[in-house]
XYZ file of C-alpha atoms in Angstrom:
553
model
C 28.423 26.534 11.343
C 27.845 27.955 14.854
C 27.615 25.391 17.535
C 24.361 26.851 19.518
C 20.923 27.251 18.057
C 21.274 29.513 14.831
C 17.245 31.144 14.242
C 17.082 32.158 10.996
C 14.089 34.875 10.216
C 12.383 33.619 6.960
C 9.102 34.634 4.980
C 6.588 31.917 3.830
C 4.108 34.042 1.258
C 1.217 32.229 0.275
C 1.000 31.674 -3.739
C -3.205 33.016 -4.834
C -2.831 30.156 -7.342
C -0.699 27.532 -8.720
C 0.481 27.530 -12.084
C -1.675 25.608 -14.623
C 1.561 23.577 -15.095
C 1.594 22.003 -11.972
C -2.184 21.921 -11.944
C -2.290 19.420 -14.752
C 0.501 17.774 -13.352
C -1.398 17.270 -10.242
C -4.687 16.162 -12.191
C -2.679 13.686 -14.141
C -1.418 11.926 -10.648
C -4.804 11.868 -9.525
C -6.673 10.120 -12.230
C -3.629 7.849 -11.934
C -3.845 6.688 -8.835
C -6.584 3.989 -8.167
C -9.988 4.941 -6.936
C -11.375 4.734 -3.565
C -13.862 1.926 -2.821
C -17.324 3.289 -3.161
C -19.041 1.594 -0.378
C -19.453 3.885 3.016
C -16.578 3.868 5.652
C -16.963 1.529 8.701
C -15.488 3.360 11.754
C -12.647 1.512 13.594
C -13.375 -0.441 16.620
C -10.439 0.398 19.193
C -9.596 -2.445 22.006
C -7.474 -1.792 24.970
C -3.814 -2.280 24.073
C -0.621 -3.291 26.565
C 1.919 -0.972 24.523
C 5.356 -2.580 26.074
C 7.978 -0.247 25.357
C 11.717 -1.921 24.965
C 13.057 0.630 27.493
C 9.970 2.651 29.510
C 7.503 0.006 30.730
C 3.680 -0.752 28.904
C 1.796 2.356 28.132
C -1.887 2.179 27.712
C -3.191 2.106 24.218
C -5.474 0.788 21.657
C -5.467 -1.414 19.214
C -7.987 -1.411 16.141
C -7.636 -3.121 12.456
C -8.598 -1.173 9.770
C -10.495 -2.765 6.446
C -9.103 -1.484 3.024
C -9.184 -2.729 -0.291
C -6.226 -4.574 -1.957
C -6.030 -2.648 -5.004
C -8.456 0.695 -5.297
C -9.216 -0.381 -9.323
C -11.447 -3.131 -7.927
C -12.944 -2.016 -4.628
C -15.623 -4.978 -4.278
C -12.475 -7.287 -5.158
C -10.218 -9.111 -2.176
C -9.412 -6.822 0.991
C -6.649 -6.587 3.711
C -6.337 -5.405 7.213
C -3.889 -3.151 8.946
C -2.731 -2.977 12.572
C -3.478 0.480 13.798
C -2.091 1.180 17.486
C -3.593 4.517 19.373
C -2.137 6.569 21.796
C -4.353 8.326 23.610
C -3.436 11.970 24.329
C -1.519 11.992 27.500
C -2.479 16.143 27.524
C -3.189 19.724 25.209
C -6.206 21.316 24.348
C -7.982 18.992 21.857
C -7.045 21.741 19.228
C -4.724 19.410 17.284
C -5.348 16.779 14.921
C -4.569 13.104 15.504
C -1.140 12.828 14.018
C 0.022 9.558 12.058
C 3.337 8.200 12.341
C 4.645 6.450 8.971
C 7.919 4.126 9.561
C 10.734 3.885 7.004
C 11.982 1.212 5.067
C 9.831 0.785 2.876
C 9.440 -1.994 4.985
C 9.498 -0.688 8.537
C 6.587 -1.257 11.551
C 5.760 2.107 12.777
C 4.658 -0.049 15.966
C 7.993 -1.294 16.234
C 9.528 2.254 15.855
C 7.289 3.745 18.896
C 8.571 0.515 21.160
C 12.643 1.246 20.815
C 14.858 3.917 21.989
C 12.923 6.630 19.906
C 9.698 5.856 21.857
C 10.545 9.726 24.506
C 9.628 11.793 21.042
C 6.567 9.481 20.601
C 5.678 10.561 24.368
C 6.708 13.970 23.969
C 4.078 13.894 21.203
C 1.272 12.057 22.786
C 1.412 15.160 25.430
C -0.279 17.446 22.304
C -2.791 14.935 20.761
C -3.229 11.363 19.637
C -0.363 9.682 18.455
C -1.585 7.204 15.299
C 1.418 3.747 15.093
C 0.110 2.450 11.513
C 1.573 -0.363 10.497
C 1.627 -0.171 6.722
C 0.324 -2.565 4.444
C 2.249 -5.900 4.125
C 4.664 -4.736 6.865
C 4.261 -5.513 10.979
C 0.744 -7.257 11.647
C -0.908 -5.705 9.071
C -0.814 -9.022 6.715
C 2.770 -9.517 5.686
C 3.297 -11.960 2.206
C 5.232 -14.899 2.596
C 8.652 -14.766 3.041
C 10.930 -16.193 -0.342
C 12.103 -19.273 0.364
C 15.054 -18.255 -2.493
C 17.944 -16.553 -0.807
C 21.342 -16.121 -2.666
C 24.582 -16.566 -0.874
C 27.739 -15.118 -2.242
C 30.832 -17.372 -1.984
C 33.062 -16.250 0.851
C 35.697 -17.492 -0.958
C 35.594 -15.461 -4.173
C 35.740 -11.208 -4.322
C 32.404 -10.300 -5.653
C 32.423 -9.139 -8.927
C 29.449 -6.839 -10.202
C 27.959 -7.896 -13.310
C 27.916 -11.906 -12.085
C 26.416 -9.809 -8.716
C 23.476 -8.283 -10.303
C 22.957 -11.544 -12.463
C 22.974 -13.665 -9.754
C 19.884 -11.035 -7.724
C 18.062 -10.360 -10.649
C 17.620 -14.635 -11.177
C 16.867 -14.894 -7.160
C 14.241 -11.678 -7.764
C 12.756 -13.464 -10.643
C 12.378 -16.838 -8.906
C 10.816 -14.871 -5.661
C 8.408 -13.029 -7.851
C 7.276 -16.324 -9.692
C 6.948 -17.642 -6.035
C 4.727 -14.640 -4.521
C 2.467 -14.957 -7.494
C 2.434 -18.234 -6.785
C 0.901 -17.887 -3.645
C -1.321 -15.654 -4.997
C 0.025 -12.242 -3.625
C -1.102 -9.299 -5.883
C 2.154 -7.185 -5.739
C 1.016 -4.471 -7.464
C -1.023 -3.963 -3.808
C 2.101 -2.518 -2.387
C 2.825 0.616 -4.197
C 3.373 3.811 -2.309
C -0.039 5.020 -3.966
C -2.393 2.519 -2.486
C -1.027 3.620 0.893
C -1.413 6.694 0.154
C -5.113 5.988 -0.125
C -5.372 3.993 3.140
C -4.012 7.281 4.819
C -7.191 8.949 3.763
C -9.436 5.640 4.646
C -7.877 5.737 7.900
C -9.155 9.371 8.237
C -12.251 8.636 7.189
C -12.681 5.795 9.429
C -11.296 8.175 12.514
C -13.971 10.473 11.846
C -11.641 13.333 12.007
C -11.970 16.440 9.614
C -8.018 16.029 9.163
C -4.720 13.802 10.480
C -1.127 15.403 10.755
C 1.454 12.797 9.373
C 4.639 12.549 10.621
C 7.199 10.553 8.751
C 11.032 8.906 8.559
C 12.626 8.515 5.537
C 10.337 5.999 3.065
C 7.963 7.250 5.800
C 7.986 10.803 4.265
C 7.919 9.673 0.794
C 4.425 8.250 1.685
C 3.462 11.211 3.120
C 4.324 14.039 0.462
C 2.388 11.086 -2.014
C -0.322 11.773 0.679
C -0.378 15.425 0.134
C -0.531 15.365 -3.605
C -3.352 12.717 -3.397
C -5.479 14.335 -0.939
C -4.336 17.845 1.040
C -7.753 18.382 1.954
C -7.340 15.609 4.410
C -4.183 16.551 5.972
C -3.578 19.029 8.987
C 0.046 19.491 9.119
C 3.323 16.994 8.029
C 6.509 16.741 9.539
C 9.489 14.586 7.562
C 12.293 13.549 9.413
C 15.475 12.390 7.106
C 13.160 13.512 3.888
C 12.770 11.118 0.849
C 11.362 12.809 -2.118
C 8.548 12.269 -4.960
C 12.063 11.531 -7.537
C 14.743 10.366 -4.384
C 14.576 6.665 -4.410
C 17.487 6.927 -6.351
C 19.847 8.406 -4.397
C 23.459 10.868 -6.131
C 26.343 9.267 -5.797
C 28.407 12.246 -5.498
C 26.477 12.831 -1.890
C 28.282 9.839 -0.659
C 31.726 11.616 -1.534
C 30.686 14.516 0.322
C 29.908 12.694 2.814
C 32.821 10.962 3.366
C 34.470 14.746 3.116
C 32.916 15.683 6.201
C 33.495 12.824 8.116
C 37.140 13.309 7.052
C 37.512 15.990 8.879
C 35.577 15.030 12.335
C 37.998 11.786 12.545
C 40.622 13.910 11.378
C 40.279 15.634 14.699
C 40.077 11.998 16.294
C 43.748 10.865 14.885
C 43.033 9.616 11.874
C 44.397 11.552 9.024
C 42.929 12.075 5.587
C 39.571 9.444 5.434
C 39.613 10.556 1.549
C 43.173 9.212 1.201
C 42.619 6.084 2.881
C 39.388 5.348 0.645
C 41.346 5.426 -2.777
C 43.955 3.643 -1.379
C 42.419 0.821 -0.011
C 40.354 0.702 -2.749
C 42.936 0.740 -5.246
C 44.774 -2.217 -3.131
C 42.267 -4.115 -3.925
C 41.765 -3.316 -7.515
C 45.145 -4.661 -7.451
C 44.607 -7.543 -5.338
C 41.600 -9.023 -3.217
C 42.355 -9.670 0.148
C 41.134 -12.028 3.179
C 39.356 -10.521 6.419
C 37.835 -12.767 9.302
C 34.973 -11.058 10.856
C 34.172 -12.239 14.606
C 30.757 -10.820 14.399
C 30.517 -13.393 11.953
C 31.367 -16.349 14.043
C 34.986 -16.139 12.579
C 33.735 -16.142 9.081
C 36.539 -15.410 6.716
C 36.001 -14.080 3.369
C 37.787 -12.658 0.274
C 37.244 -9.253 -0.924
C 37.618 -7.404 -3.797
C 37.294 -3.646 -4.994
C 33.478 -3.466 -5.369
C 32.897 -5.249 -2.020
C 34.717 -2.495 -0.242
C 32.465 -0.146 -2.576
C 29.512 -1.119 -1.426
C 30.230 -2.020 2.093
C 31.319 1.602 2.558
C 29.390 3.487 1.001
C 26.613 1.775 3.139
C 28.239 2.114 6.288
C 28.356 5.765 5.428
C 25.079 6.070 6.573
C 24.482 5.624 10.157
C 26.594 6.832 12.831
C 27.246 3.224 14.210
C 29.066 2.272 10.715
C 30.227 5.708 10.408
C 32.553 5.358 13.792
C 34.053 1.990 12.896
C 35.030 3.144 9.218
C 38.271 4.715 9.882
C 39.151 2.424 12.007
C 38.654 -0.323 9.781
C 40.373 1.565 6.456
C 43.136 2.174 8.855
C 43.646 -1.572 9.822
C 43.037 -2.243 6.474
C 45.757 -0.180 4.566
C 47.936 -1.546 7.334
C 47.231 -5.024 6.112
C 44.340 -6.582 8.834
C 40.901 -6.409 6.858
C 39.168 -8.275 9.408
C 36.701 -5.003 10.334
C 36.227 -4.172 6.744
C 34.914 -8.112 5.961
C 32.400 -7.432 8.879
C 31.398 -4.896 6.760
C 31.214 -6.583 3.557
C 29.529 -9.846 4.832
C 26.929 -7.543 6.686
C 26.542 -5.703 2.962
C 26.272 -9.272 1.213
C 23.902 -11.069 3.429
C 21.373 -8.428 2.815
C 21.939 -7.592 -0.729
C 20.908 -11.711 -1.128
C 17.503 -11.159 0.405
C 14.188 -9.745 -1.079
C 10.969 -9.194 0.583
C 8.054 -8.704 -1.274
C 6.603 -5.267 -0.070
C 9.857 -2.965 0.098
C 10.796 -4.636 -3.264
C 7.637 -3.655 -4.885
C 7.412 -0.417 -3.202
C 10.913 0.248 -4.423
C 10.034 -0.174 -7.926
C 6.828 1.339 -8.280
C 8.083 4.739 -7.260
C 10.947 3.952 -9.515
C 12.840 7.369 -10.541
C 12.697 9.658 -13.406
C 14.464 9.510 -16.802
C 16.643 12.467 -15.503
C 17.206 11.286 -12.224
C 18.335 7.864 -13.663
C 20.811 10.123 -16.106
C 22.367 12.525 -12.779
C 23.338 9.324 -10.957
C 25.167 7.232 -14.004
C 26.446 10.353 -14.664
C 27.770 11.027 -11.206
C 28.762 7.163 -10.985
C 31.022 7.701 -13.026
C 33.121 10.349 -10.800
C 32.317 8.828 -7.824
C 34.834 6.892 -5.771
C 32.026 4.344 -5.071
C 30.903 3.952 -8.458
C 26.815 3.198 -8.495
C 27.353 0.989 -5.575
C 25.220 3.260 -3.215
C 22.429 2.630 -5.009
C 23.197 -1.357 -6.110
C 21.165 -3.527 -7.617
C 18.981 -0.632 -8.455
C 17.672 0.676 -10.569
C 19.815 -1.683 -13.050
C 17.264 -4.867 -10.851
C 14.259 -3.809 -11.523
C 13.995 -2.987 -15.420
C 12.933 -6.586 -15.975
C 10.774 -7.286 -13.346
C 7.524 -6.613 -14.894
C 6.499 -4.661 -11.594
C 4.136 -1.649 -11.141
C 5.726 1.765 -11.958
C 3.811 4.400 -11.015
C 4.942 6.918 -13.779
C 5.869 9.906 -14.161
C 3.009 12.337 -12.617
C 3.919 10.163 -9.109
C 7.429 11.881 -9.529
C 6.518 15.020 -10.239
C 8.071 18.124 -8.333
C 5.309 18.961 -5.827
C 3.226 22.084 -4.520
C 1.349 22.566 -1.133
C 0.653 25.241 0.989
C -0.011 22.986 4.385
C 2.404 23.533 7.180
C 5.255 21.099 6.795
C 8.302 20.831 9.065
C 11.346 19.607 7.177
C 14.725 17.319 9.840
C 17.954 16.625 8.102
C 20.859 15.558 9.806
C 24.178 16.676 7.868
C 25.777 13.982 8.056
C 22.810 11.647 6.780
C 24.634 9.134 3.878
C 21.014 8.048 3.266
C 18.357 10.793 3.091
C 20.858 14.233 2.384
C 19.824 17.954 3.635
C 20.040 18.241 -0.024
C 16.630 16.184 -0.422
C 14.844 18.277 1.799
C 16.508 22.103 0.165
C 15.176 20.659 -3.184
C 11.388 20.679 -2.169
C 11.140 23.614 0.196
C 10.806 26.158 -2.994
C 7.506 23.851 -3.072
C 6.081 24.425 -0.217
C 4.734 28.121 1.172
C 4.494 27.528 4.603
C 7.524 25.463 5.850
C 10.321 25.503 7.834
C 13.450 23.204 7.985
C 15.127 22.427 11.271
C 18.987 21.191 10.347
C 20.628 18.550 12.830
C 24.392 19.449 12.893
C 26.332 16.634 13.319
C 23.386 13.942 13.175
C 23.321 10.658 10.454
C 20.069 8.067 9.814
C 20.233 7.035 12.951
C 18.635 7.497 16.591
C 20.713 10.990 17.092
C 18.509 12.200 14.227
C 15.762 12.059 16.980
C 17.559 12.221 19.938
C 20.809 13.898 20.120
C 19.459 16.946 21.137
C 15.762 17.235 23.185
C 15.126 20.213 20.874
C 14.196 18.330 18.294
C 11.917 16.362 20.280
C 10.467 19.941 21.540
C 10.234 21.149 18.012
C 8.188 17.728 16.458
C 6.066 18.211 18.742
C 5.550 21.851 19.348
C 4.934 21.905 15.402
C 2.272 19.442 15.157
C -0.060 20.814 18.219
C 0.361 24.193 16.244
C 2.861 25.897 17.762
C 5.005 28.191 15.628
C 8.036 27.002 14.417
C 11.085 28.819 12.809
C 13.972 27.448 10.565
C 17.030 27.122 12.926
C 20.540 24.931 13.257
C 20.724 22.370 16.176
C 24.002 21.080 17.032
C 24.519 16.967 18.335
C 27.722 15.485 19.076
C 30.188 14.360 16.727
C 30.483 10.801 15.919
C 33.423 9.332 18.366
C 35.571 7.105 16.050
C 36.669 3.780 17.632
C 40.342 4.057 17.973
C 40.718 0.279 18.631
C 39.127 -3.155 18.407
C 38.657 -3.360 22.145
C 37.001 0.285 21.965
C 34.921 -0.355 19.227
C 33.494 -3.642 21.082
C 32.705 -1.736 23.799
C 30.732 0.627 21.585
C 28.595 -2.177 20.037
C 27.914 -3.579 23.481
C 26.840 0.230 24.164
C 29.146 0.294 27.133
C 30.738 3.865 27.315
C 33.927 5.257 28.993
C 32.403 5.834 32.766
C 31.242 2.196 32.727
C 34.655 0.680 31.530
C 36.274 2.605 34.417
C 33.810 1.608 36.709
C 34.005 -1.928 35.753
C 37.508 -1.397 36.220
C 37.792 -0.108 39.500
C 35.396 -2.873 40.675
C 37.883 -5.466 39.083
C 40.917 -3.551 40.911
C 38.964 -3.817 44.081
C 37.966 -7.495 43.342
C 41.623 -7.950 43.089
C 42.799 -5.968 46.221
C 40.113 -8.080 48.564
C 41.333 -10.946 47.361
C 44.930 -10.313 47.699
C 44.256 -9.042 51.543
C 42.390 -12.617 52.074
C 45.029 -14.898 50.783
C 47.673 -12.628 52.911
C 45.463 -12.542 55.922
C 44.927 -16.666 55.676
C 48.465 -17.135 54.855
C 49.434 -14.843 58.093
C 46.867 -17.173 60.079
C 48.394 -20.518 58.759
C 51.794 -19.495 60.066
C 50.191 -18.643 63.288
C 49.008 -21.682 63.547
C 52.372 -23.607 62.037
C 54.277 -21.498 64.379
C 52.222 -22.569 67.346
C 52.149 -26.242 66.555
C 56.329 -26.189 65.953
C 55.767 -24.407 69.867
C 53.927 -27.566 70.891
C 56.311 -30.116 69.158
C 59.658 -28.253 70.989
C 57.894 -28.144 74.664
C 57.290 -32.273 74.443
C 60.674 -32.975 73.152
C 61.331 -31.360 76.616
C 59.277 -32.816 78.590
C 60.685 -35.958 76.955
């Protein structure tokens, strides 16, 4: 791959028709999916929001609450509110549509998302039109369920073995289901279909002819849902790190690519065959668990065994700040120290032991298909990483008795709105391969390609093209397939190096807090000289006095 801009020419003909296949495929999701309320639309009521940024002071916004039905099959039956946060447009013509930003998860607050380190695309964006921060239902302020009080907690003593594993979360997801119901909490509310229709409630109650949507990973999963349930309704979509109609369930044999091509970046880095190290750690420990104390967990020590290592990489295979402590970490660890793989593995294990209701609901309800389920057991079984990048699903949620929304939901999809497709290539959790998969689908798209970029901030940041290109693309600018480049992921090459990347303290600052210490030093060596040069002044002189009275004497 070139390391400039690579612009691809490509031709997007328009199809006169779909085929009656997909048409009836398409008419089958839609009497699926549960109706709208029948009662008219009540417009939203904006107030004047403080939006306080993490990073680049309070913007002013908006803040309204829009009023949807729980469940669309019984619109005169209980309702909830979400948080809906406006940006005013900071600039363009008016031409464009309001554009909606969906957050990822399932889970995530797109409110949240604007305030952190992503929040110069969101500006970028407001420059075109109004930027839309909807916090999706039971996620942010938009009426969250109760948390479970039932959390498991793996023994740090004992390696953790799979089947007791998925025992153990599939009795804690059964207890926190009997608890949400409980409480009362319909969880068939939170399916990726009923948000689908607040997308088009939120329109409505806009006023607008049309929204864009612009979406991150479980984000963009909403959003193509949005497009098969009502395209009318849409402008334009972009999908950043794409999640498809049948990708919940993600191929194991990605992660081995993955870990391929990450091979060969630390490989350039000093540290030789990544590949190698995975099966031989990994076999190590089939062999024989071993003890790691992680200091990020308060000295926490724990004992690990062959599938903790699984999972714990394959997860950290995702992001680039997990991606540049890997090597290290395999290294220490086929050298004996696994204290940097058990920060992995508790990290893994403390959140494998947790369920909230909403993402685990979503999760299930747009399930996968019968074929999908086949590829990854299939792929499992050639994986170095087994099914662990997918663990406890979709073996968790067979007995749940949760919502699946079927087939149709799942269903390869059509559309001939203008969709801009971001993949990083080295994204462990949302693959280019996602996004190649559904472009034959769509007639007018394009798919900008993030060299070098995981699921992570660079995705958005690591080159202000990107930015440039979101937001060129949804105030209607054209747009052309092309190849950005970001930098590489820098591999720690030592404990004290990788501390300083968590603390997000880079080279120039270490030397400059260096320097200052050397300087520190210096001063205070000059003092102490300079007083002791005065105090034998002074000695001297006194030892003058003493000698002139024995004199005088």
């Amino acid at each position: 791959m070139p390391h400039s801009l690579r612009v691809i020419s490509k031709s997007s003909p328009r199809p006169l028709m779909l085929p009656l296949s997909w048409m009836a495929v398409c008419m089958l999701f839609v009497g699926m999916l549960p109706m709208h309320a029948t009662r008219a639309d009540t417009s939203l009521e904006f107030a004047p929001y403080a939006f306080e940024t993490e990073r680049h002071g309070t913007i002013d916004a908006q803040v309204a609450f829009l009023d949807v039905p729980r469940r669309r099959d019984n619109p005169d039956g209980p309702r909830m509110r979400l948080r809906v946060v406006r940006l005013p447009a900071a600039g363009g013509d008016g031409s464009a549509s309001p554009v909606v930003y969906l957050a990822g998860g399932p889970g995530g607050s797109s409110v949240g998302t604007a305030r952190g380190p992503r929040w110069p695309v969101f500006e970028q964006v407001q420059r075109e039109t109004d930027v839309l921060l909807l916090d999706q239902r039971g996620t942010g302020l938009s009426e969250p369920p109760p948390p479970c009080p039932y959390i498991h907690r793996f023994d740090d003593a004992t390696p953790l073995d799979r089947e007791v594993a998925l025992a153990a979360l599939s009795r804690t997801a059964t207890r926190c289901i009997a608890h949400w119901r409980e409480e009362e909490v319909d969880l068939a509310a939170y399916t990726t279909a009923e948000s689908a229709a607040d997308l088009e409630d939120l329109r409505r109650a806009l006023g607008v002819p049309r929204i864009s949507l612009w979406g991150m990973s479980y984000g963009t999963h909403l959003a193509l849902a949005s497009l098969r349930l009502n395209s009318a309704g849409v402008e334009r979509v972009v999908l950043i790190g794409v999640e498809g109609p049948d990708d919940t369930l993600k191929l194991p044999r990605a992660a081995d690519a993955l870990l391929a091509d990450l091979a060969d970046i630390a490989r350039e880095q000093g540290f030789e065959d990544l590949t190698g190290m995975t099966r031989r750690v990994l076999a190590k420990l089939r062999r024989e668990p071993a003890q790691g104390r992680s200091l990020m967990h308060r000295g926490r020590q724990v004992t690990m065994g062959a599938y903790d290592a699984q999972l714990a990489i394959a997860v950290s295979l995702g992001r680039r700040s997990t991606q540049q402590m890997l090597p290290l970490a395999l290294r220490d660890a086929e050298e004996g120290d696994y204290d940097l793989l058990a920060t992995l593995v508790l990290a893994v294990r403390e959140q494998l032991g947790e369920f909230r209701a909403m993402p685990l609901a979503m999760e299930v309800a747009s399930g996968h298909s019968p074929d999908r389920r086949a590829m990854a057991e299939t792929q499992a079984n050639d994986s170095l990483f087994g099914d662990a990048l997918n663990f406890p699903f979709p073996m968790i949620g067979d007995g749940l008795g949760l919502m699946d929304l079927g087939e149709a939901f799942r269903a390869p999809l059509q559309s001939d709105l203008p969709a801009l497709f971001v993949s990083g290539t080295l994204d462990g959790r949302t693959p280019p391969a996602n996004a190649e998969a559904l472009l034959s689908g769509f007639s007018d798209a394009v798919h900008l390609r993030v060299r070098g970029a995981s699921h992570d901030d660079e995705l958005w940041l690591g080159n202000p093209k990107i930015a440039a290109h979101v937001a060129g693309f949804l105030a209607g600018r054209p747009v052309i397939d092309a190849e950005l480049e970001v930098s590489p992921p820098a591999m720690a090459q030592g404990k004290f190096g990788l501390l300083m990347q968590v603390l997000g303290v880079g080279p120039g600052t270490v030397l400059a807090a260096l320097g200052m210490l050397v300087a520190l030093v210096l001063v205070v060596v000059a003092l102490l000289r300079r007083r002791s040069h005065s105090s034998g002044i002074r000695n001297s002189q006194r030892a003058a006095v003493r000698v002139r009275a024995g004199y005088q004497g």
